[in-house]
C-alpha atoms as a PDB file:
ATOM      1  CA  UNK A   1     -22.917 -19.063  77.922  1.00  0.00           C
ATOM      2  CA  UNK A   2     -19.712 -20.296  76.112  1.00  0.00           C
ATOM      3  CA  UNK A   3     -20.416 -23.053  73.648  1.00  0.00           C
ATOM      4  CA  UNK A   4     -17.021 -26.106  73.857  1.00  0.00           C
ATOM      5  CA  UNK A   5     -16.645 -28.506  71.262  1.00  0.00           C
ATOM      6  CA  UNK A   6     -14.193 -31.422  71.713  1.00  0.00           C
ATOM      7  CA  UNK A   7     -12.098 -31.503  68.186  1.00  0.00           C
ATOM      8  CA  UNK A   8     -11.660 -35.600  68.703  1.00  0.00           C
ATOM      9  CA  UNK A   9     -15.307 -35.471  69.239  1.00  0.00           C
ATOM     10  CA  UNK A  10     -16.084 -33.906  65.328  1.00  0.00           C
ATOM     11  CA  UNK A  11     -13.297 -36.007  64.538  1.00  0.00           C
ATOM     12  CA  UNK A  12     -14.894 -39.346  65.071  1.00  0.00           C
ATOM     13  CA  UNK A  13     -18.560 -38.407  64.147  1.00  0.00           C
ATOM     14  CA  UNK A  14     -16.998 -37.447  60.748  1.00  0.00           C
ATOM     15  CA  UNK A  15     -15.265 -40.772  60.438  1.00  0.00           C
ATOM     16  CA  UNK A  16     -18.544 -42.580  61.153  1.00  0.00           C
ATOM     17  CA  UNK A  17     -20.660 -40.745  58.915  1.00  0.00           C
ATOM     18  CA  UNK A  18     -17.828 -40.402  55.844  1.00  0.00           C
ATOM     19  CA  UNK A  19     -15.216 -43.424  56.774  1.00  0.00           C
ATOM     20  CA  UNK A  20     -11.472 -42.573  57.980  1.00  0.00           C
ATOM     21  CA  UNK A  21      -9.871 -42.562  54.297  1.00  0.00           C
ATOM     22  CA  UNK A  22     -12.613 -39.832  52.953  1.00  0.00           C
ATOM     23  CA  UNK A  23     -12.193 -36.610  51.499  1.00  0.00           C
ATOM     24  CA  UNK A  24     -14.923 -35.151  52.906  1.00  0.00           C
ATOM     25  CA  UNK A  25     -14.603 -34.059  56.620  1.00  0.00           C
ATOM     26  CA  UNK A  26     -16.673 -32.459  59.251  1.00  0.00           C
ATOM     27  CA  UNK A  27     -15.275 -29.242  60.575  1.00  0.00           C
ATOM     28  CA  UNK A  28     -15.336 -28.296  64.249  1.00  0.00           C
ATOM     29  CA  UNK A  29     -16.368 -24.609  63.160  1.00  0.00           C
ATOM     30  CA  UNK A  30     -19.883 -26.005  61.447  1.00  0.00           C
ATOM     31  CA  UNK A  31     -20.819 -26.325  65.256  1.00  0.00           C
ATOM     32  CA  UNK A  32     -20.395 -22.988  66.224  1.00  0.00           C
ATOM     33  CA  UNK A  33     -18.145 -22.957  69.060  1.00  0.00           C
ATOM     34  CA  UNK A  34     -16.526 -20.561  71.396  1.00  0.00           C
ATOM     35  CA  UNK A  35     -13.714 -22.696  72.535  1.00  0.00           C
ATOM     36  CA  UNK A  36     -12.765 -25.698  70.589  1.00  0.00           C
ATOM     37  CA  UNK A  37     -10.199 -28.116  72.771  1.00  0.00           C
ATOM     38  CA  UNK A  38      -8.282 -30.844  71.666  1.00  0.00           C
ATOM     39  CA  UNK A  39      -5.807 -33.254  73.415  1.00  0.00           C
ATOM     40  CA  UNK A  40      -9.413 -35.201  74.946  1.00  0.00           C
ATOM     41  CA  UNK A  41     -10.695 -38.272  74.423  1.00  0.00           C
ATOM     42  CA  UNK A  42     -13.890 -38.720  71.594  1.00  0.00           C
ATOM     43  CA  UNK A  43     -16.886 -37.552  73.830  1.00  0.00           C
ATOM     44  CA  UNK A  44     -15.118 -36.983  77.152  1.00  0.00           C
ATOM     45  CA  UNK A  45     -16.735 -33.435  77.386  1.00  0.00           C
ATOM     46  CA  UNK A  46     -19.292 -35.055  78.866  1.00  0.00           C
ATOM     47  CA  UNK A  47     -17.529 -36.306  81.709  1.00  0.00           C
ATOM     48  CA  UNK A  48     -17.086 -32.799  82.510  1.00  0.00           C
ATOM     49  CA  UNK A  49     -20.412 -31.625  83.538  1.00  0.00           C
ATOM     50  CA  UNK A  50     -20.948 -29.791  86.826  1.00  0.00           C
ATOM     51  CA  UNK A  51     -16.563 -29.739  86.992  1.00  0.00           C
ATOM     52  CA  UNK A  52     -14.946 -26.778  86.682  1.00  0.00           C
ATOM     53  CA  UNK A  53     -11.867 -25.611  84.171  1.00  0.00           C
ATOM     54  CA  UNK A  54      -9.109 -22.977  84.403  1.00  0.00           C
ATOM     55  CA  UNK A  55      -6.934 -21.765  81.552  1.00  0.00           C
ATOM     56  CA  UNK A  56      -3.489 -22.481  83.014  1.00  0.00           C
ATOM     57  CA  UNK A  57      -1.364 -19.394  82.793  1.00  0.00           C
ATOM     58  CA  UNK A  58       1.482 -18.912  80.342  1.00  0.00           C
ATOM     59  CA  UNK A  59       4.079 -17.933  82.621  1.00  0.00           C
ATOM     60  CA  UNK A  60       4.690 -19.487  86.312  1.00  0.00           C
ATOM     61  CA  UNK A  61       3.594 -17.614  89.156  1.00  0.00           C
ATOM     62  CA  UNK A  62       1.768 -15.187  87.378  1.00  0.00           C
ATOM     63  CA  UNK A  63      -1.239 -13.438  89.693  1.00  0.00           C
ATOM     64  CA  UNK A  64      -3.703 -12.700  87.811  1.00  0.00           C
ATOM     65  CA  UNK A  65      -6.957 -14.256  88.176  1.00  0.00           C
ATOM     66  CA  UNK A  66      -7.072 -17.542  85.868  1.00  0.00           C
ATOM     67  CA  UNK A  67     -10.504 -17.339  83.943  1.00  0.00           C
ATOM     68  CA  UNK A  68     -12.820 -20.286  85.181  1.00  0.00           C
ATOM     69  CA  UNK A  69     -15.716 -21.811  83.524  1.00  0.00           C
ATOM     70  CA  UNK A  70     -18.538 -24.484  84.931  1.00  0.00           C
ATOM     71  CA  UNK A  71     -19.392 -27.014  82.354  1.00  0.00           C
ATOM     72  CA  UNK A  72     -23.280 -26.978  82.834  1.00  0.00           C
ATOM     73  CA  UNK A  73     -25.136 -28.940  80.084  1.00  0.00           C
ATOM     74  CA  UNK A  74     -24.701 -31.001  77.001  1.00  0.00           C
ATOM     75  CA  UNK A  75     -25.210 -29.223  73.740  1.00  0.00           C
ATOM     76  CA  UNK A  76     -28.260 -30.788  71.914  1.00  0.00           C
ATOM     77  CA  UNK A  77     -27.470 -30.401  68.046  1.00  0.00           C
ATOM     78  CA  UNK A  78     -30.337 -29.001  65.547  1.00  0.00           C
ATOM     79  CA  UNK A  79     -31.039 -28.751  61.651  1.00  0.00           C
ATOM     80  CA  UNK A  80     -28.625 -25.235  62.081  1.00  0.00           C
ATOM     81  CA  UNK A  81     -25.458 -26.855  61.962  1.00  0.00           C
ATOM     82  CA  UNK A  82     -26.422 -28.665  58.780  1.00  0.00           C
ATOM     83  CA  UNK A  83     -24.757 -26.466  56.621  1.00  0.00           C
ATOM     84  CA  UNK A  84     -20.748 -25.697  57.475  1.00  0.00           C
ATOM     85  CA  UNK A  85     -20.252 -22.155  57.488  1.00  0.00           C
ATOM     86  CA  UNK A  86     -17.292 -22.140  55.672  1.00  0.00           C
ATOM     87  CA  UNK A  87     -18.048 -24.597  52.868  1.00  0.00           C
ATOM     88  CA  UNK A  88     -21.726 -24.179  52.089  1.00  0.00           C
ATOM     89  CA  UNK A  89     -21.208 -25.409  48.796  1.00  0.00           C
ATOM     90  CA  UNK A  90     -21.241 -29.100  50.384  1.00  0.00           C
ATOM     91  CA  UNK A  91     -24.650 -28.764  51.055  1.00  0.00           C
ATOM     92  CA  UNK A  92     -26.864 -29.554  54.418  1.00  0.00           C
ATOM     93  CA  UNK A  93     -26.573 -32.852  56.130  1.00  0.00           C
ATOM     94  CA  UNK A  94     -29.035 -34.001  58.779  1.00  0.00           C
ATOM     95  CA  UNK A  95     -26.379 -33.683  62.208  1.00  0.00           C
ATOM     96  CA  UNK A  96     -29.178 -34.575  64.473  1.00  0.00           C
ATOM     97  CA  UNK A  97     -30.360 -38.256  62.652  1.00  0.00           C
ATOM     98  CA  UNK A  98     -26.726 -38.543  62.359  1.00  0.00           C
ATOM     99  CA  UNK A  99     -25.955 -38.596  65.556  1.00  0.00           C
ATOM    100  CA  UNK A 100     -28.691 -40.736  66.729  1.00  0.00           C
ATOM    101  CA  UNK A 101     -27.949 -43.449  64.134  1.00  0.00           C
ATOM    102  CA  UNK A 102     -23.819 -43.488  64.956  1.00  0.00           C
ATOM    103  CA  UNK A 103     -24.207 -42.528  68.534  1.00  0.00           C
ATOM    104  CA  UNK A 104     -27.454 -43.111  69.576  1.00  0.00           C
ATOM    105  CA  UNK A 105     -25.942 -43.594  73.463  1.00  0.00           C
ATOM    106  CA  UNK A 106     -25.162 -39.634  73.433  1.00  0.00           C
ATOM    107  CA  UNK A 107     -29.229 -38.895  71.687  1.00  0.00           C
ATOM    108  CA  UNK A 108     -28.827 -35.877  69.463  1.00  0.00           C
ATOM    109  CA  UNK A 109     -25.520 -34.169  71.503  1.00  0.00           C
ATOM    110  CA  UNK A 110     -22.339 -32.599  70.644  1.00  0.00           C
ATOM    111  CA  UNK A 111     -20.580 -30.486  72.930  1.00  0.00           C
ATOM    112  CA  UNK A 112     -20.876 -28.647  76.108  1.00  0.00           C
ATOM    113  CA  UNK A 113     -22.014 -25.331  77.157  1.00  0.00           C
ATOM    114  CA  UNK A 114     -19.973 -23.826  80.331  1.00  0.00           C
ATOM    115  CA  UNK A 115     -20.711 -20.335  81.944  1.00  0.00           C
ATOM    116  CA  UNK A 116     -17.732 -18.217  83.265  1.00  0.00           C
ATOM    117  CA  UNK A 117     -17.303 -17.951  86.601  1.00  0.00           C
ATOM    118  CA  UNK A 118     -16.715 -15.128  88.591  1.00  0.00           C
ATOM    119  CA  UNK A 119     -13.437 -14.330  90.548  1.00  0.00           C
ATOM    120  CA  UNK A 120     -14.573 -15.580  94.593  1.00  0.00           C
ATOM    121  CA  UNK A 121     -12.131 -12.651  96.093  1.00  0.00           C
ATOM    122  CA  UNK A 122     -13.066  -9.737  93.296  1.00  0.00           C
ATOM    123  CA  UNK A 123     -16.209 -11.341  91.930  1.00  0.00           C
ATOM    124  CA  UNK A 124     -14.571 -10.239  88.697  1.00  0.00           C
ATOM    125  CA  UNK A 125     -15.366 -11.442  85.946  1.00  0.00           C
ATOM    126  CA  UNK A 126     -13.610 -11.784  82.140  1.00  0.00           C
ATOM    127  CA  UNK A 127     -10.215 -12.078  80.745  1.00  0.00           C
ATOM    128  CA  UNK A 128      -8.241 -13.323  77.663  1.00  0.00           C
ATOM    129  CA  UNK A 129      -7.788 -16.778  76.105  1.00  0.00           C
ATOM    130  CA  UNK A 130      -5.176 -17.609  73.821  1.00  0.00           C
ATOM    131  CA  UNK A 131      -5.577 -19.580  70.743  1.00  0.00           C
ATOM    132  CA  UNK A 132      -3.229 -22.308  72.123  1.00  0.00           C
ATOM    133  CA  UNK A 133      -4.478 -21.643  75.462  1.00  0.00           C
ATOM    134  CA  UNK A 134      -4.539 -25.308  78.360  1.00  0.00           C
ATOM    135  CA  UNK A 135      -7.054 -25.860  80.157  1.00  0.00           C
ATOM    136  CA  UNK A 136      -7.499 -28.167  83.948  1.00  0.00           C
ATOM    137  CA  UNK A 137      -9.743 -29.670  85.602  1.00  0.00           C
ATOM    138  CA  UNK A 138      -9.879 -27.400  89.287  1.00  0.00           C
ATOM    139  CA  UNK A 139     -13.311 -29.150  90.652  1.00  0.00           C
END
């Protein structure tokens, strides 16, 4: 299972629990993600559920096999990702309350999880992503 978090997601969950002009910040990383995308709109994620996504390929034309994954389920958000991982010194906050006081519509959720998909010709499975990697919606 590949955990996806939507960076405009984090973004406005921060800005409702510490205002836009603060200091303080939520980071995408205190969520523990595989794949964090940006470039979406705040809690569109969702909307991808049961669709498939394909990193598009650097170069035109190219034949390998693009690497597919099925967005499957939301990701439902426990006392874990209290603490950031790479500023523990802030302390724990409570990210499920949070989210059900700012967001109650999405309950205690943040992010997706998807599952790789295998090849339909090779039933391979695996390959590379980039760091500035695209991603499309193929189903």
């Amino acid at each position: 299972t590949i955990h996806i978090i939507n960076e405009s997601t984090v973004q406005q969950f921060s800005e409702a629990i510490y205002g836009k002009d603060s200091n303080k910040h939520l980071s995408a990383t205190r969520f523990r993600p595989n794949i964090i995308i940006d470039n979406l709109e705040p809690w569109a994620e969702f909307d991808l559920i049961g669709k498939t996504i394909e990193v598009v390929p650097k170069i035109e034309n190219v034949q390998d096999t693009p690497l597919r994954f099925r967005i499957v389920s939301r990701t439902v958000r426990c006392a874990g990702v209290g603490v950031d991982p790479l500023h523990p010194e802030l302390g724990a906050i409570d990210i499920p309350n949070l989210l059900a006081k700012h967001f109650p519509q999405h309950g205690p959720y943040l992010g997706v999880y998807a599952v790789m998909e295998n090849d339909k010709t090779t039933n391979a499975c695996g390959g590379t992503i980039s760091v500035d990697a695209t991603f499309r919606i193929v189903e």
